[in-house]
């Protein structure tokens, strides 16, 4: 076994743990494993998939391959705006490399030490947008030893960046799948805006429905840039901030005059509002005593310096000690329609779960666009108390009750992989996915069937 994970999901038995440091190492490993019947390989990047299982596989008796040693930034192109990176490259590593340049990356709110590619392959969400939008190309090692490149890759000629290519696109066949081992990827860089400000406003829970509907209207009118974020009172408390109110964080980017006009409009809207109050506007990169505000302000502008401060405030540990922290951390990640009605239903579910388990769920409401919300539901608990069992009971209830309400998760933890079979629009697509697996990995060398059932 590999040791504890922060969520206290079941520890799987391992048949080995290998830490390659080069693509050649991985190629040799795949060749050797393919000649021994029954070996199953489970590859992770840095293994910091906290809240969903960390390094754990779905199944027992796998060989764990930690790819953190493949940490080369192979290329950065500051004319077209892309970077070619390996799985062990952290978001902080690339962000630091770009410091002082006119380009930045789409950072998540997780640790600066988390893998850029690993999170993108699991369809994580950054402060700008969902990271699948940043993924341009992948280098994939197949079970037969072939190494192929899918999506867009730089060549000797300067070609337009167009990841879907011509014909059937293979790029996203390798996201949330177990068809091969990813050894590198092309990642999109974002141009830094001329001006950037962060707006923070507050509201109280009785106004939740009205607030979300108003924020949706703002979003449909293009008032904010990137992911509009709302931290609820429980999330604010968990992250070391004032736990009395909901806080909204909007980022406003663009030409200087446009940013100033939008900020003035927001101030005017808040003055007239009976919902929102305490409007604060700062330049991106300006800090206060609020750890959440500091993270949003920095990360929105491609600076990862505040990420691990928030992590430490949450669990009291640095990134390399999270899994052994005395506190547990579980995530549940459903998608909801962007509406006050949907969010109100979600919070009624939270209340029902609390009445039955005495576990309080905290949530961050991430508006991916004007129609979809990524609801990051977090449960923080004491591992060494009765809270642990109740937290996992609450997680089971979240899956059941959100699914019954029509709200489906877009990422799964290792103990709920069986839910993948309930989340397809058409059950027949499982057969198509299975046929892809048979064609690409006929010996089933690669494990981790979190999304294939």
XYZ file of C-alpha atoms in Angstrom:
453
model
C 0.000 0.000 0.000
C 1.133 3.545 -0.701
C 0.039 5.062 2.614
C -2.742 7.383 3.667
C -4.639 9.722 1.368
C -6.184 12.938 2.614
C -9.721 11.745 1.860
C -9.329 8.410 3.665
C -10.550 6.455 0.667
C -9.721 2.759 0.797
C -5.996 2.114 0.380
C -5.386 -0.223 -2.541
C -2.742 -2.951 -2.535
C 0.203 -2.269 -4.842
C 2.358 -4.674 -6.810
C 5.088 -2.074 -7.154
C 5.915 1.614 -7.349
C 8.211 2.978 -10.066
C 9.436 6.562 -10.476
C 10.813 7.123 -13.998
C 12.803 10.260 -14.782
C 12.661 10.223 -18.586
C 10.427 9.210 -21.469
C 12.961 6.491 -22.292
C 12.421 5.047 -18.799
C 8.675 4.905 -19.384
C 9.103 3.322 -22.817
C 11.316 0.606 -21.327
C 8.848 0.043 -18.505
C 5.925 -0.383 -20.923
C 7.946 -2.783 -23.074
C 8.899 -4.935 -20.079
C 5.399 -4.901 -18.596
C 3.812 -5.896 -21.895
C 5.798 -9.158 -21.817
C 4.459 -10.201 -18.412
C 0.847 -11.298 -18.301
C -1.292 -9.785 -15.583
C 0.733 -6.620 -14.954
C -1.416 -3.488 -14.887
C 0.160 -0.023 -14.892
C -1.394 2.956 -13.128
C 0.287 6.248 -14.052
C -0.098 9.494 -12.097
C 1.658 12.817 -12.548
C 2.560 14.321 -9.158
C -0.235 12.401 -7.414
C -1.800 15.488 -5.851
C -5.350 14.639 -6.910
C -6.488 15.585 -3.416
C -10.106 15.078 -2.463
C -10.612 12.505 -5.214
C -8.090 9.855 -4.171
C -4.611 11.394 -4.480
C -2.442 8.640 -6.067
C -4.936 5.806 -5.551
C -6.169 3.613 -8.388
C -9.666 2.200 -8.580
C -8.340 -1.369 -8.374
C -5.874 -3.369 -6.280
C -2.601 -5.023 -7.297
C -1.497 -2.422 -9.832
C 1.990 -1.064 -10.462
C 2.024 2.640 -9.630
C 4.069 4.857 -11.942
C 4.698 8.332 -10.544
C 5.643 10.654 -13.418
C 6.836 13.573 -11.260
C 10.418 12.921 -12.407
C 9.481 13.855 -15.979
C 9.572 17.562 -15.201
C 11.096 19.178 -18.270
C 9.696 22.283 -19.900
C 10.731 21.254 -23.395
C 9.854 24.492 -25.135
C 8.230 27.869 -24.557
C 7.175 29.892 -27.590
C 6.548 33.533 -26.705
C 5.465 34.478 -30.216
C 2.592 32.041 -30.684
C 1.955 31.467 -26.981
C 2.433 27.815 -26.097
C 4.607 25.597 -23.910
C 5.582 21.960 -24.389
C 5.734 20.327 -20.975
C 6.061 16.918 -19.328
C 3.665 15.477 -16.691
C 5.857 16.395 -13.727
C 5.885 20.108 -14.576
C 3.911 21.913 -11.878
C 1.701 24.908 -12.500
C 3.978 26.950 -10.251
C 7.064 25.893 -12.215
C 5.667 27.158 -15.517
C 4.120 30.254 -13.926
C 7.510 31.199 -12.452
C 9.188 30.625 -15.816
C 6.786 33.117 -17.391
C 7.223 35.803 -14.709
C 7.973 39.136 -16.362
C 6.727 37.984 -19.770
C 3.576 39.088 -21.563
C 2.137 35.591 -21.265
C 0.665 33.639 -18.359
C -1.068 30.315 -17.689
C -4.561 29.469 -16.539
C -3.896 28.646 -12.882
C -6.171 26.624 -10.616
C -6.728 27.376 -6.936
C -4.828 24.216 -5.960
C -1.188 23.971 -4.889
C 1.516 25.513 -7.055
C 3.127 22.059 -6.902
C 0.228 20.300 -8.648
C 0.691 19.013 -12.185
C -0.470 21.152 -15.071
C -1.006 18.195 -17.381
C -2.466 15.894 -14.738
C -5.176 18.369 -13.792
C -5.935 19.161 -17.432
C -6.318 15.477 -18.305
C -8.907 15.159 -15.521
C -10.673 18.279 -16.879
C -9.915 20.536 -13.936
C -10.969 24.182 -13.782
C -8.672 27.194 -13.641
C -9.495 30.775 -12.763
C -9.843 31.609 -16.453
C -11.785 28.603 -17.779
C -11.866 24.827 -17.780
C -8.389 23.547 -18.582
C -9.424 21.379 -21.515
C -9.416 24.691 -23.421
C -5.683 25.020 -22.698
C -4.798 21.546 -23.938
C -3.488 21.749 -27.510
C -1.716 18.435 -28.044
C -0.596 15.253 -26.300
C 2.297 12.834 -26.675
C 0.944 9.378 -25.830
C 2.763 6.108 -25.208
C 0.584 3.155 -26.213
C 0.674 -0.381 -24.837
C 2.352 -1.688 -28.015
C 5.278 0.688 -27.477
C 4.262 3.218 -30.121
C 4.557 6.886 -29.218
C 2.066 9.097 -31.022
C 1.225 12.784 -31.036
C -2.395 13.891 -31.174
C -3.928 17.352 -31.428
C -1.742 20.289 -32.468
C 2.042 20.154 -32.248
C 4.677 22.673 -33.353
C 6.666 21.804 -36.452
C 9.540 23.268 -38.449
C 7.017 25.631 -40.021
C 4.887 28.129 -38.118
C 1.361 26.756 -38.333
C -1.884 28.101 -36.839
C -2.725 26.648 -33.436
C -5.774 24.492 -34.147
C -5.996 21.508 -31.775
C -8.990 19.711 -33.318
C -7.160 19.236 -36.634
C -8.875 17.646 -39.638
C -11.165 14.632 -39.416
C -11.982 12.810 -36.160
C -10.165 14.524 -33.290
C -8.191 12.158 -31.070
C -7.060 14.751 -28.525
C -9.816 14.261 -25.953
C -9.871 10.514 -26.424
C -6.990 10.641 -23.930
C -8.605 12.890 -21.302
C -10.357 11.070 -18.445
C -9.337 7.772 -20.045
C -6.899 4.903 -19.551
C -5.889 4.334 -23.169
C -2.204 5.246 -22.809
C 0.435 7.038 -20.734
C 0.821 10.750 -21.425
C 4.503 11.697 -21.647
C 4.134 15.330 -22.761
C 1.617 17.929 -23.831
C 1.311 21.264 -25.569
C -0.265 23.831 -23.281
C -1.792 27.144 -24.337
C -0.438 30.368 -22.847
C -2.703 33.367 -22.312
C -1.755 36.970 -23.150
C -1.695 39.242 -20.123
C -4.323 41.992 -20.366
C -3.457 45.696 -20.448
C -5.406 46.216 -17.225
C -6.812 43.791 -14.670
C -8.859 44.352 -11.529
C -10.575 42.075 -9.021
C -13.975 43.005 -7.622
C -15.099 41.497 -4.320
C -18.667 41.873 -3.091
C -20.693 40.173 -0.359
C -24.204 38.943 0.243
C -26.019 36.920 2.906
C -27.518 33.458 2.394
C -31.203 34.571 2.448
C -30.455 36.415 -0.816
C -28.757 33.403 -2.454
C -31.332 32.800 -5.182
C -31.604 36.468 -6.158
C -27.825 36.929 -6.041
C -27.122 34.015 -8.376
C -29.753 35.162 -10.876
C -28.294 38.679 -10.862
C -24.755 37.331 -11.321
C -25.987 35.217 -14.224
C -27.333 38.364 -15.879
C -23.984 40.097 -15.408
C -22.246 37.092 -16.914
C -24.531 36.959 -19.965
C -23.704 40.621 -20.591
C -19.958 39.954 -20.521
C -19.308 41.989 -17.393
C -16.638 39.686 -15.951
C -13.538 37.990 -17.355
C -12.732 34.372 -16.596
C -14.516 32.240 -14.006
C -16.872 34.142 -11.721
C -16.361 32.685 -8.235
C -18.616 32.667 -5.186
C -17.286 31.273 -1.900
C -20.032 30.387 0.557
C -19.799 31.046 4.294
C -18.591 27.518 5.090
C -15.916 27.625 2.359
C -14.689 30.998 3.605
C -14.434 29.592 7.132
C -12.576 26.479 5.892
C -10.066 28.609 4.003
C -9.353 30.781 7.029
C -11.574 33.775 6.194
C -14.708 35.384 7.617
C -17.361 32.666 7.635
C -20.416 34.884 8.001
C -21.176 35.813 4.382
C -20.947 34.658 0.784
C -18.215 36.448 -1.172
C -18.237 37.050 -4.931
C -14.989 37.508 -6.845
C -15.195 38.965 -10.350
C -12.156 39.645 -12.471
C -12.318 42.472 -14.984
C -9.757 42.522 -17.815
C -9.092 44.453 -20.985
C -8.024 47.863 -22.167
C -7.622 50.315 -19.326
C -10.607 52.504 -20.211
C -12.852 49.452 -20.640
C -11.849 48.071 -17.234
C -12.479 51.416 -15.545
C -15.912 51.714 -17.164
C -16.934 48.205 -16.109
C -15.744 48.774 -12.539
C -17.719 52.024 -12.380
C -20.787 50.196 -13.653
C -20.404 47.503 -10.988
C -20.073 50.127 -8.244
C -23.247 51.771 -9.516
C -25.110 48.445 -9.574
C -24.013 47.641 -6.014
C -25.117 51.054 -4.720
C -28.625 50.426 -6.040
C -28.741 46.779 -4.954
C -30.578 45.396 -1.932
C -28.691 42.102 -2.418
C -24.997 42.971 -2.541
C -22.825 45.139 -0.306
C -19.244 45.917 0.718
C -17.847 46.337 -2.800
C -14.033 46.331 -2.904
C -12.030 46.811 -6.112
C -8.292 46.191 -6.288
C -5.685 45.827 -8.994
C -4.790 42.202 -9.704
C -1.794 41.425 -7.514
C -2.823 43.732 -4.654
C -3.073 41.813 -1.382
C -4.993 42.110 1.886
C -5.486 39.988 5.019
C -7.946 37.748 3.141
C -6.292 34.524 1.895
C -9.047 33.775 -0.643
C -8.969 37.286 -2.116
C -5.190 37.141 -2.334
C -5.254 33.838 -4.198
C -7.867 35.048 -6.696
C -6.016 38.324 -7.223
C -2.667 36.638 -7.865
C -3.743 33.504 -9.715
C -6.032 35.376 -12.070
C -2.921 37.157 -13.331
C -0.786 34.015 -13.618
C 0.972 34.313 -10.239
C 0.990 31.113 -8.128
C 2.660 32.662 -5.060
C -0.549 32.633 -2.972
C -1.794 29.135 -3.809
C -0.004 27.229 -1.073
C -0.798 29.855 1.541
C -4.463 28.986 1.032
C -3.652 25.265 1.101
C -1.835 25.628 4.432
C -4.699 27.691 5.863
C -7.083 24.870 4.957
C -5.195 21.817 6.208
C -2.336 23.206 8.267
C 0.239 21.387 6.116
C 2.518 21.986 3.153
C 1.779 20.250 -0.145
C 4.010 17.242 0.531
C 2.268 16.517 3.865
C -1.367 16.953 2.805
C -2.108 13.220 2.625
C -0.827 12.678 6.177
C -2.591 15.706 7.656
C -4.777 15.172 10.732
C -7.565 16.764 8.707
C -9.396 14.996 5.922
C -10.574 16.599 2.706
C -13.163 15.285 0.250
C -14.426 16.859 -2.967
C -17.685 16.335 -4.833
C -17.788 18.081 -8.215
C -21.186 18.372 -9.922
C -22.237 20.647 -12.774
C -25.400 22.728 -12.348
C -27.387 25.067 -14.565
C -26.412 28.666 -13.809
C -29.598 29.668 -12.012
C -30.746 30.690 -8.579
C -33.233 27.831 -8.596
C -30.500 25.212 -9.112
C -28.240 26.650 -6.429
C -31.134 26.858 -3.974
C -31.852 23.155 -4.577
C -28.193 22.341 -3.961
C -28.169 24.164 -0.628
C -31.359 22.413 0.434
C -29.551 19.130 -0.225
C -26.652 20.338 1.937
C -29.100 21.112 4.738
C -30.800 17.712 4.431
C -27.405 16.002 4.627
C -26.450 18.055 7.677
C -29.646 17.082 9.484
C -28.832 13.395 8.936
C -25.038 13.382 9.394
C -24.124 16.634 11.200
C -21.580 17.201 8.402
C -21.509 20.695 6.916
C -20.627 20.914 3.232
C -18.864 24.028 1.986
C -18.987 25.068 -1.652
C -17.352 27.307 -4.194
C -19.668 28.303 -7.031
C -17.621 28.581 -10.234
C -19.469 29.983 -13.241
C -17.725 28.377 -16.219
C -19.788 30.507 -18.589
C -23.230 32.102 -18.686
C -25.028 28.750 -18.476
C -22.997 26.248 -16.406
C -21.785 26.209 -12.801
C -18.997 23.981 -11.514
C -19.979 23.497 -7.878
C -16.895 22.528 -5.875
C -18.317 20.879 -2.761
C -15.716 20.365 -0.028
C -15.956 18.401 3.202
C -13.246 19.008 5.778
C -13.168 16.571 8.700
C -11.040 15.270 11.545
C -9.577 11.922 10.498
C -9.285 10.706 14.074
C -12.898 11.132 15.113
C -16.388 9.952 14.241
C -16.460 12.762 11.681
C -14.522 10.571 9.236
C -17.247 7.946 8.861
C -19.965 10.589 8.774
C -18.074 12.548 6.106
C -18.039 9.513 3.825
C -21.716 8.905 4.492
C -22.335 12.519 3.489
C -20.356 11.964 0.281
C -22.502 8.948 -0.631
C -25.582 11.062 -0.035
C -24.230 13.855 -2.239
C -23.898 11.456 -5.159
C -27.399 10.053 -4.654
C -29.235 13.299 -3.969
C -27.552 15.462 -6.602
C -28.115 12.779 -9.242
C -31.788 12.604 -8.267
C -31.974 16.387 -8.748
C -30.423 16.122 -12.231
C -27.017 17.505 -11.184
C -24.228 15.202 -12.354
C -20.539 15.199 -11.392
C -17.969 15.822 -14.120
C -15.098 14.301 -12.110
C -15.231 11.215 -9.887
C -13.311 9.974 -6.871
C -11.771 6.492 -6.742
C -14.460 5.049 -4.464
C -17.328 6.162 -6.727
C -16.050 5.095 -10.147
C -19.147 2.930 -10.585
C -21.103 6.161 -11.031
C -19.545 6.562 -14.488
C -22.137 4.151 -15.872
C -24.958 6.426 -14.656
C -23.593 9.627 -16.194
C -23.774 8.914 -19.933
C -26.473 10.569 -22.031
C -26.869 7.315 -23.953
C -25.812 3.989 -22.335
C -24.843 2.668 -25.774
C -21.794 4.926 -25.754
C -20.236 2.603 -23.165
C -19.929 0.002 -25.899
C -18.169 2.491 -28.166
C -15.750 3.455 -25.380
C -15.071 -0.232 -24.665
C -14.349 -0.849 -28.352
C -11.858 2.032 -28.347
C -10.145 0.467 -25.331
C -9.908 -2.900 -27.099
C -8.444 -1.297 -30.222
C -5.934 0.991 -28.493
C -4.983 -1.123 -25.448
C -6.047 -4.693 -26.325
C -4.073 -6.266 -23.456
C -5.544 -3.801 -20.928
C -2.038 -2.915 -19.763
C -3.152 0.450 -18.425
C -5.306 0.556 -15.316
C -7.366 3.222 -13.544
C -10.856 2.812 -14.893
C -12.310 5.731 -12.904
C -14.422 6.824 -15.875
C -14.767 3.592 -17.841
C -16.403 1.508 -15.089
